[in-house]
């Protein structure tokens, strides 16, 4: 889902473009009636080459569009805070609640996250975990990120930080806390992710840390945790465990899945299969299999494997969400849990969502050299367009993350082509992607040669970075 920078309402990727066109016209007409705007304020940006670090691409001053977005809380006003509890549109209701938290905390001391880019990935992950383990924090407080070893500042760095944190919460840390080479907080695939049963993660209170991070990212408009099992969502809402709608896909343990599948089958079990079922049942204080309890035993085993073995983890996660302030939203409006934890299908990115937002380079009417280079510029941007049109949803999300700092599309994406750079460069605060125009000393500058050399020298490098 995407937030409109003018009215702060939430729309799907497919709906946002049509809405923004109308909303932008209305906003511009209202602004013109009040005052006449001159040249927008100038700002400088800190750029980082793609081969070095996408995280450090940002700007010290905000783009005018981003100023509208950061001040959109002034546009979004309502007299009674309780209105969000009766708002039928769950995305609008969640946004109303989020704005309320931000408005109440706007005068509080700034919350600053620090990452040392000169350290190892594991050390940076420890810094992230330490940051989200802090007690007594109002996670709606004004938020900024400082990158030690780099001068990059601004919203682009903040976007990258929240995107990186949520990616690690969802897909795992490089820290080897379990002696397995990688630490996964959640297991499972698709829309059936469940907390890990690892004892070190429980003892380290890391699911409370995950709750802090998920709530913090939501409050500040960042990426959401996608694909949490519906059974786990019911636990967050506070539903009765006995009424949880469980599916076999919710269980990531293959040995349990095999046993439940055996019990669900209609055939007569072999002695070996009966032994496997009874061994698992005895280990969880359940009765042995009989001709009358096969279905009941299958349900009990699945409930124990998915719900009971993860009760502590879910308590920690819910406590972390409570610390961040978002549990109130879920208590008052349970349907909003699906906004906080969206389904995977809602995050699918299509090429038109990106292409409609791109502002392509145009020649300067007063610069004759600019006109002569326009054909080569079009060849260069053609690679980008072709990649976007053919890219998968995952590839497009990675491209957008490289371009803007996270995979949430802004209103406008800017493309520039420059002969002054040799590798693609991003300015994430300005949502600008700069592509190099190769210099060919001693070689005739023909469109064909530019096309081939750009493919070999530049575009392949960009794809490897993404």
Coordinates of C-alpha atoms in Angstrom, one line a residue:
X1 CA 0.0 0.0 0.0
X2 CA 1.1 3.6 -0.7
X3 CA 0.4 6.9 1.1
X4 CA -0.7 9.9 -0.9
X5 CA 1.8 12.8 -0.2
X6 CA -1.1 15.4 -0.4
X7 CA -4.0 14.0 1.6
X8 CA -2.1 11.2 3.5
X9 CA -4.7 8.6 2.6
X10 CA -3.6 5.0 1.8
X11 CA -4.2 3.3 -1.6
X12 CA -3.1 0.2 -3.4
X13 CA -0.3 0.3 -6.0
X14 CA -2.9 0.1 -8.8
X15 CA -5.1 2.9 -7.4
X16 CA -2.5 5.5 -6.3
X17 CA -1.6 6.9 -9.7
X18 CA -5.1 7.9 -10.6
X19 CA -5.7 9.3 -7.2
X20 CA -2.5 11.4 -7.1
X21 CA -3.3 13.0 -10.5
X22 CA -6.6 14.4 -9.1
X23 CA -5.3 15.2 -5.7
X24 CA -2.2 17.0 -7.1
X25 CA -4.4 19.2 -9.3
X26 CA -6.6 20.1 -6.4
X27 CA -3.6 20.8 -4.2
X28 CA -2.0 23.0 -6.8
X29 CA -5.1 25.0 -7.5
X30 CA -5.6 25.6 -3.7
X31 CA -2.0 26.7 -3.4
X32 CA -2.2 29.1 -6.3
X33 CA -5.3 30.8 -4.8
X34 CA -3.4 31.5 -1.6
X35 CA -0.1 32.7 -2.9
X36 CA 2.3 32.7 -5.8
X37 CA 5.3 30.4 -5.5
X38 CA 8.7 31.4 -6.9
X39 CA 11.6 29.0 -7.5
X40 CA 11.7 26.1 -5.1
X41 CA 14.5 26.1 -2.5
X42 CA 17.7 24.6 -3.7
X43 CA 19.3 21.7 -1.9
X44 CA 22.5 19.7 -2.1
X45 CA 22.6 15.9 -2.1
X46 CA 25.2 13.5 -0.9
X47 CA 25.7 10.8 -3.6
X48 CA 27.2 7.4 -3.2
X49 CA 28.3 5.1 -6.0
X50 CA 26.3 1.9 -6.4
X51 CA 29.4 -0.2 -6.2
X52 CA 30.2 1.2 -2.7
X53 CA 26.9 1.4 -0.8
X54 CA 23.3 2.0 -1.6
X55 CA 22.7 2.8 2.0
X56 CA 24.8 6.0 1.9
X57 CA 22.9 7.6 -0.9
X58 CA 20.9 10.6 0.4
X59 CA 20.5 14.3 0.5
X60 CA 21.1 16.9 3.2
X61 CA 18.0 18.9 2.2
X62 CA 14.5 17.6 1.4
X63 CA 13.0 17.6 -2.0
X64 CA 9.8 19.7 -2.2
X65 CA 7.8 16.6 -2.7
X66 CA 9.3 15.1 0.4
X67 CA 8.6 18.3 2.4
X68 CA 4.9 17.8 1.4
X69 CA 5.1 14.3 2.7
X70 CA 6.8 15.1 5.9
X71 CA 4.3 17.8 6.7
X72 CA 1.3 15.9 5.6
X73 CA 0.2 15.5 9.2
X74 CA -0.8 19.2 9.1
X75 CA -3.1 18.4 6.2
X76 CA -4.6 15.4 7.9
X77 CA -6.6 16.7 10.8
X78 CA -9.7 15.5 12.6
X79 CA -11.5 16.7 15.7
X80 CA -12.1 13.4 17.4
X81 CA -9.3 10.9 17.7
X82 CA -11.9 8.1 18.2
X83 CA -13.0 8.5 14.6
X84 CA -10.4 6.0 13.4
X85 CA -12.2 3.2 15.4
X86 CA -15.3 3.6 13.2
X87 CA -13.6 4.3 9.9
X88 CA -14.7 1.5 7.5
X89 CA -11.6 1.8 5.3
X90 CA -9.0 -0.1 7.3
X91 CA -6.0 1.6 5.6
X92 CA -7.3 5.0 6.3
X93 CA -8.1 4.1 9.8
X94 CA -4.6 2.8 10.4
X95 CA -3.2 5.9 8.9
X96 CA -5.3 8.1 11.2
X97 CA -4.1 6.2 14.2
X98 CA -0.5 6.4 13.0
X99 CA -0.7 10.2 12.5
X100 CA -2.2 10.6 16.0
X101 CA 0.9 8.8 17.6
X102 CA 3.3 11.0 15.5
X103 CA 1.5 14.2 16.4
X104 CA 1.5 13.4 20.1
X105 CA 5.2 12.7 20.1
X106 CA 6.5 15.4 17.7
X107 CA 7.9 17.6 20.6
X108 CA 9.7 14.7 22.3
X109 CA 13.5 14.3 22.1
X110 CA 14.7 12.9 18.8
X111 CA 15.4 9.2 18.7
X112 CA 18.7 8.6 16.9
X113 CA 19.9 5.3 15.5
X114 CA 23.6 4.9 14.7
X115 CA 25.3 2.5 12.3
X116 CA 29.1 2.2 11.7
X117 CA 29.6 1.5 8.1
X118 CA 33.2 0.7 8.8
X119 CA 32.3 -2.3 10.9
X120 CA 31.3 -5.8 9.9
X121 CA 27.7 -6.9 9.0
X122 CA 27.5 -8.8 12.2
X123 CA 28.6 -5.8 14.2
X124 CA 26.0 -3.6 12.5
X125 CA 23.3 -6.2 13.3
X126 CA 24.3 -6.1 16.9
X127 CA 23.9 -2.3 16.8
X128 CA 20.4 -2.7 15.4
X129 CA 19.4 -5.3 18.1
X130 CA 20.8 -3.0 20.8
X131 CA 18.9 -0.1 19.5
X132 CA 15.6 -2.0 19.5
X133 CA 16.2 -3.5 22.9
X134 CA 16.1 -0.1 24.6
X135 CA 13.5 0.0 27.3
X136 CA 11.0 2.8 27.9
X137 CA 11.3 4.3 24.4
X138 CA 8.4 6.2 22.7
X139 CA 8.9 4.8 19.2
X140 CA 6.7 7.5 17.7
X141 CA 9.3 10.1 18.6
X142 CA 11.0 12.0 15.8
X143 CA 13.5 9.7 14.2
X144 CA 16.8 10.0 12.4
X145 CA 19.8 7.8 11.4
X146 CA 23.5 8.6 11.6
X147 CA 25.9 6.6 9.5
X148 CA 29.4 6.6 11.1
X149 CA 32.0 6.8 8.4
X150 CA 29.7 8.5 5.9
X151 CA 28.3 12.0 5.5
X152 CA 24.9 10.8 4.2
X153 CA 21.9 12.2 6.1
X154 CA 18.2 12.8 5.4
X155 CA 15.1 10.7 4.8
X156 CA 16.9 8.5 2.3
X157 CA 19.1 7.1 5.0
X158 CA 16.2 6.7 7.3
X159 CA 14.3 4.8 4.6
X160 CA 17.2 2.5 4.0
X161 CA 17.6 1.8 7.7
X162 CA 14.0 0.8 8.3
X163 CA 14.0 -1.3 5.1
X164 CA 17.2 -3.1 6.2
X165 CA 15.8 -3.7 9.7
X166 CA 12.5 -5.2 8.4
X167 CA 14.3 -7.3 5.9
X168 CA 16.4 -8.9 8.7
X169 CA 13.4 -9.3 10.9
X170 CA 11.6 -11.1 8.1
X171 CA 14.4 -13.1 6.5
X172 CA 17.0 -13.5 9.2
X173 CA 20.3 -12.1 10.6
X174 CA 23.8 -13.0 9.7
X175 CA 24.5 -13.3 13.4
X176 CA 25.1 -16.9 14.3
X177 CA 23.1 -17.0 17.5
X178 CA 22.0 -20.6 17.1
X179 CA 25.2 -22.2 15.7
X180 CA 23.4 -22.8 12.4
X181 CA 25.2 -20.2 10.3
X182 CA 22.2 -17.8 10.2
X183 CA 19.6 -16.6 12.7
X184 CA 15.9 -16.8 11.6
X185 CA 13.3 -15.2 13.8
X186 CA 10.5 -16.6 11.7
X187 CA 10.1 -19.9 9.7
X188 CA 7.7 -20.9 7.0
X189 CA 6.9 -19.7 3.5
X190 CA 4.2 -17.6 1.8
X191 CA 1.5 -16.4 4.2
X192 CA 2.3 -19.1 6.8
X193 CA 5.3 -17.7 8.7
X194 CA 5.5 -18.5 12.4
X195 CA 8.1 -17.6 15.1
X196 CA 11.1 -19.9 15.5
X197 CA 11.1 -22.3 18.4
X198 CA 14.8 -21.6 19.1
X199 CA 15.5 -21.3 22.8
X200 CA 18.4 -18.8 22.5
X201 CA 16.0 -16.4 20.7
X202 CA 13.3 -16.8 23.4
X203 CA 15.9 -16.3 26.2
X204 CA 17.3 -13.2 24.5
X205 CA 13.8 -11.7 24.3
X206 CA 14.3 -11.2 20.6
X207 CA 10.7 -11.5 19.7
X208 CA 10.0 -8.4 21.8
X209 CA 12.8 -6.7 19.9
X210 CA 11.0 -7.8 16.7
X211 CA 7.7 -6.2 18.0
X212 CA 9.6 -2.9 18.6
X213 CA 11.0 -2.9 15.1
X214 CA 7.7 -3.9 13.4
X215 CA 5.7 -1.2 15.3
X216 CA 8.5 1.4 14.8
X217 CA 8.5 0.8 11.0
X218 CA 4.7 1.0 10.8
X219 CA 4.5 4.3 12.8
X220 CA 7.1 6.0 10.5
X221 CA 5.5 4.7 7.3
X222 CA 8.1 2.1 6.6
X223 CA 7.9 -1.5 5.3
X224 CA 5.6 -4.0 7.0
X225 CA 6.1 -7.6 8.0
X226 CA 4.4 -9.7 5.4
X227 CA 3.1 -13.3 5.4
X228 CA 2.5 -13.9 9.2
X229 CA 0.3 -17.0 9.6
X230 CA -3.4 -16.2 10.2
X231 CA -3.2 -18.4 13.3
X232 CA -0.5 -16.1 14.7
X233 CA -2.6 -13.0 13.7
X234 CA -5.4 -14.4 15.8
X235 CA -3.0 -14.7 18.8
X236 CA -2.0 -11.0 18.4
X237 CA -5.7 -10.0 18.3
X238 CA -6.3 -12.1 21.4
X239 CA -8.6 -14.8 20.1
X240 CA -9.1 -18.0 21.9
X241 CA -6.3 -20.5 21.1
X242 CA -8.8 -23.3 20.7
X243 CA -10.6 -21.4 17.9
X244 CA -7.4 -20.7 15.9
X245 CA -7.8 -21.7 12.2
X246 CA -4.8 -23.9 11.7
X247 CA -3.5 -25.2 8.4
X248 CA -0.9 -27.8 7.8
X249 CA 1.2 -25.1 6.0
X250 CA 1.5 -23.3 9.3
X251 CA 3.8 -26.0 10.7
X252 CA 7.4 -25.8 9.4
X253 CA 8.4 -29.0 11.1
X254 CA 8.4 -31.8 8.5
X255 CA 8.3 -34.6 11.0
X256 CA 5.1 -33.2 12.5
X257 CA 3.6 -32.6 9.0
X258 CA 4.3 -36.3 8.1
X259 CA 2.5 -37.5 11.3
X260 CA -0.5 -35.3 10.8
X261 CA -0.8 -36.3 7.2
X262 CA -0.7 -40.0 8.2
X263 CA -3.5 -39.4 10.7
X264 CA -5.6 -37.5 8.2
X265 CA -5.4 -40.3 5.7
X266 CA -8.2 -42.8 5.5
X267 CA -6.1 -45.9 5.1
X268 CA -5.0 -48.4 7.7
X269 CA -1.7 -47.5 9.3
X270 CA 1.3 -49.8 9.3
X271 CA 2.8 -50.8 12.6
X272 CA 5.8 -48.5 11.9
X273 CA 3.5 -45.5 11.2
X274 CA 1.6 -46.2 14.5
X275 CA 4.9 -46.2 16.3
X276 CA 5.9 -42.9 14.8
X277 CA 2.5 -41.3 15.8
X278 CA 2.6 -42.7 19.3
X279 CA 6.2 -41.6 19.9
X280 CA 5.3 -38.0 19.0
X281 CA 2.0 -38.1 21.0
X282 CA 3.8 -39.4 24.1
X283 CA 6.5 -36.7 23.9
X284 CA 3.7 -34.1 24.1
X285 CA 1.6 -35.9 26.8
X286 CA -1.1 -36.9 24.4
X287 CA -2.8 -40.4 24.3
X288 CA -1.8 -43.2 21.9
X289 CA -3.7 -43.5 18.6
X290 CA -6.9 -45.5 18.5
X291 CA -9.6 -46.1 15.8
X292 CA -11.8 -43.4 17.4
X293 CA -9.3 -40.6 18.0
X294 CA -7.4 -40.2 14.8
X295 CA -8.9 -36.9 13.7
X296 CA -8.9 -35.5 17.2
X297 CA -5.3 -36.5 17.7
X298 CA -4.2 -34.9 14.4
X299 CA -5.8 -31.6 15.5
X300 CA -4.2 -31.7 18.9
X301 CA -0.7 -32.5 17.5
X302 CA -1.0 -29.6 15.0
X303 CA -2.2 -27.2 17.7
X304 CA 0.6 -28.1 20.0
X305 CA 3.2 -27.9 17.2
X306 CA 2.0 -24.5 15.9
X307 CA 0.3 -22.7 18.9
X308 CA 1.5 -24.1 22.2
X309 CA 5.2 -24.3 21.2
X310 CA 5.1 -20.6 20.2
X311 CA 3.0 -19.2 23.0
X312 CA 6.0 -17.5 24.7
X313 CA 7.3 -16.1 21.4
X314 CA 3.9 -14.6 20.6
X315 CA 3.7 -13.1 24.1
X316 CA 7.0 -11.4 23.6
X317 CA 6.0 -10.2 20.1
X318 CA 2.7 -8.8 21.4
X319 CA 4.6 -7.1 24.3
X320 CA 6.9 -5.4 21.8
X321 CA 4.0 -4.2 19.8
X322 CA 2.4 -2.9 23.0
X323 CA 5.6 -1.0 23.8
X324 CA 5.5 0.7 20.4
X325 CA 1.9 1.7 21.0
X326 CA 0.2 -0.2 18.1
X327 CA -1.6 -2.8 20.3
X328 CA -4.2 -0.2 21.2
X329 CA -5.0 0.1 17.5
X330 CA -5.5 -3.7 17.2
X331 CA -7.6 -3.9 20.4
X332 CA -10.0 -1.2 19.3
X333 CA -10.1 -2.2 15.6
X334 CA -9.1 -5.9 15.2
X335 CA -9.4 -5.8 11.4
X336 CA -6.3 -3.4 11.4
X337 CA -4.0 -6.3 12.2
X338 CA -4.0 -7.1 8.5
X339 CA -2.7 -3.6 7.8
X340 CA 0.1 -4.1 10.2
X341 CA 0.8 -7.6 8.9
X342 CA -0.3 -7.6 5.2
X343 CA -0.5 -10.7 3.0
X344 CA 2.3 -11.4 0.6
X345 CA 0.0 -10.8 -2.5
X346 CA -0.4 -7.2 -1.4
X347 CA 3.3 -6.5 -1.9
X348 CA 3.4 -7.6 -5.5
X349 CA 5.1 -4.9 -7.7
X350 CA 4.3 -4.5 -11.4
X351 CA 6.2 -2.6 -14.0
X352 CA 3.5 0.0 -14.7
X353 CA 3.5 1.1 -11.0
X354 CA 7.1 2.2 -11.5
X355 CA 7.0 3.4 -15.1
X356 CA 4.1 5.7 -14.5
X357 CA 6.1 7.6 -11.8
X358 CA 9.3 8.0 -13.8
X359 CA 10.3 11.5 -14.9
X360 CA 12.6 10.8 -17.9
X361 CA 15.5 13.2 -18.8
X362 CA 14.6 16.0 -21.3
X363 CA 17.0 18.1 -23.4
X364 CA 17.8 21.7 -22.2
X365 CA 16.2 24.0 -24.8
X366 CA 19.2 26.4 -24.5
X367 CA 21.9 23.8 -24.7
X368 CA 22.7 22.6 -28.3
X369 CA 25.1 19.9 -27.0
X370 CA 22.3 18.5 -24.9
X371 CA 20.2 18.0 -28.0
X372 CA 23.0 16.2 -29.8
X373 CA 23.4 13.8 -26.9
X374 CA 19.7 13.1 -26.6
X375 CA 19.8 10.1 -28.9
X376 CA 22.5 8.4 -26.8
X377 CA 20.6 9.3 -23.6
X378 CA 17.5 7.6 -25.0
X379 CA 19.5 4.5 -25.7
X380 CA 20.8 4.5 -22.2
X381 CA 17.4 5.0 -20.6
X382 CA 16.0 2.3 -22.9
X383 CA 18.0 -0.3 -20.9
X384 CA 16.2 0.8 -17.7
X385 CA 12.8 0.8 -19.3
X386 CA 13.4 -2.7 -20.8
X387 CA 14.6 -4.0 -17.4
X388 CA 11.5 -2.6 -15.6
X389 CA 9.1 -4.0 -18.2
X390 CA 10.6 -7.5 -18.0
X391 CA 11.5 -7.5 -14.3
X392 CA 9.8 -9.8 -11.8
X393 CA 8.1 -8.4 -8.7
X394 CA 11.1 -9.2 -6.6
X395 CA 13.5 -7.6 -9.1
X396 CA 11.5 -4.5 -9.2
X397 CA 11.3 -4.2 -5.5
X398 CA 15.1 -4.5 -5.3
X399 CA 15.5 -1.9 -8.0
X400 CA 13.1 0.5 -6.1
X401 CA 15.0 -0.1 -2.8
X402 CA 18.3 0.8 -4.5
X403 CA 16.6 3.8 -6.1
X404 CA 14.7 5.3 -3.1
X405 CA 15.9 3.4 0.0
X406 CA 12.9 1.1 0.3
X407 CA 10.4 -0.8 -1.9
X408 CA 7.5 1.7 -1.3
X409 CA 7.0 3.7 -4.6
X410 CA 7.0 7.5 -4.2
X411 CA 4.9 9.9 -6.3
X412 CA 7.8 10.6 -8.7
X413 CA 11.0 8.8 -9.7
X414 CA 13.7 10.8 -11.5
X415 CA 16.2 9.5 -14.0
X416 CA 19.3 11.4 -15.1
X417 CA 22.1 10.4 -17.6
X418 CA 25.5 11.9 -17.1
X419 CA 29.0 11.5 -18.7
X420 CA 30.6 12.6 -15.5
X421 CA 30.1 9.2 -13.7
X422 CA 31.2 5.7 -14.4
X423 CA 28.8 3.7 -12.3
X424 CA 25.1 4.2 -11.5
X425 CA 24.5 6.6 -8.6
X426 CA 21.4 7.1 -6.5
X427 CA 20.3 10.1 -4.5
X428 CA 17.6 8.5 -2.4
X429 CA 16.3 11.6 -0.7
X430 CA 15.6 13.1 -4.2
X431 CA 14.5 9.7 -5.5
X432 CA 16.9 10.2 -8.4
X433 CA 18.8 7.4 -10.3
X434 CA 21.8 8.7 -12.3
X435 CA 23.0 6.5 -15.1
X436 CA 26.4 6.9 -16.7
X437 CA 26.9 7.9 -20.4
X438 CA 30.1 6.1 -21.4
X439 CA 32.9 8.2 -22.9
X440 CA 34.4 6.5 -26.0
X441 CA 37.8 8.2 -26.7
X442 CA 39.1 7.4 -30.1
X443 CA 35.9 5.5 -31.0
X444 CA 33.2 6.8 -33.3
X445 CA 30.2 7.6 -31.2
X446 CA 27.6 5.7 -33.0
X447 CA 24.3 4.6 -31.3
X448 CA 25.2 1.0 -31.9
X449 CA 28.5 1.2 -30.2
X450 CA 27.1 3.1 -27.2
X451 CA 24.3 0.5 -26.9
X452 CA 26.8 -2.4 -26.8
X453 CA 29.3 -0.8 -24.5
X454 CA 26.6 0.4 -22.1
X455 CA 25.3 -3.1 -21.9
X456 CA 28.7 -4.7 -21.2
X457 CA 30.3 -2.0 -19.0
X458 CA 27.5 -0.3 -17.1
X459 CA 24.1 -2.1 -17.1
X460 CA 25.6 -5.5 -16.1
X461 CA 27.3 -3.7 -13.1
X462 CA 24.0 -2.1 -12.1
X463 CA 22.2 -5.4 -12.1
X464 CA 24.9 -7.0 -10.0
X465 CA 24.6 -4.3 -7.4
X466 CA 20.9 -4.6 -7.2

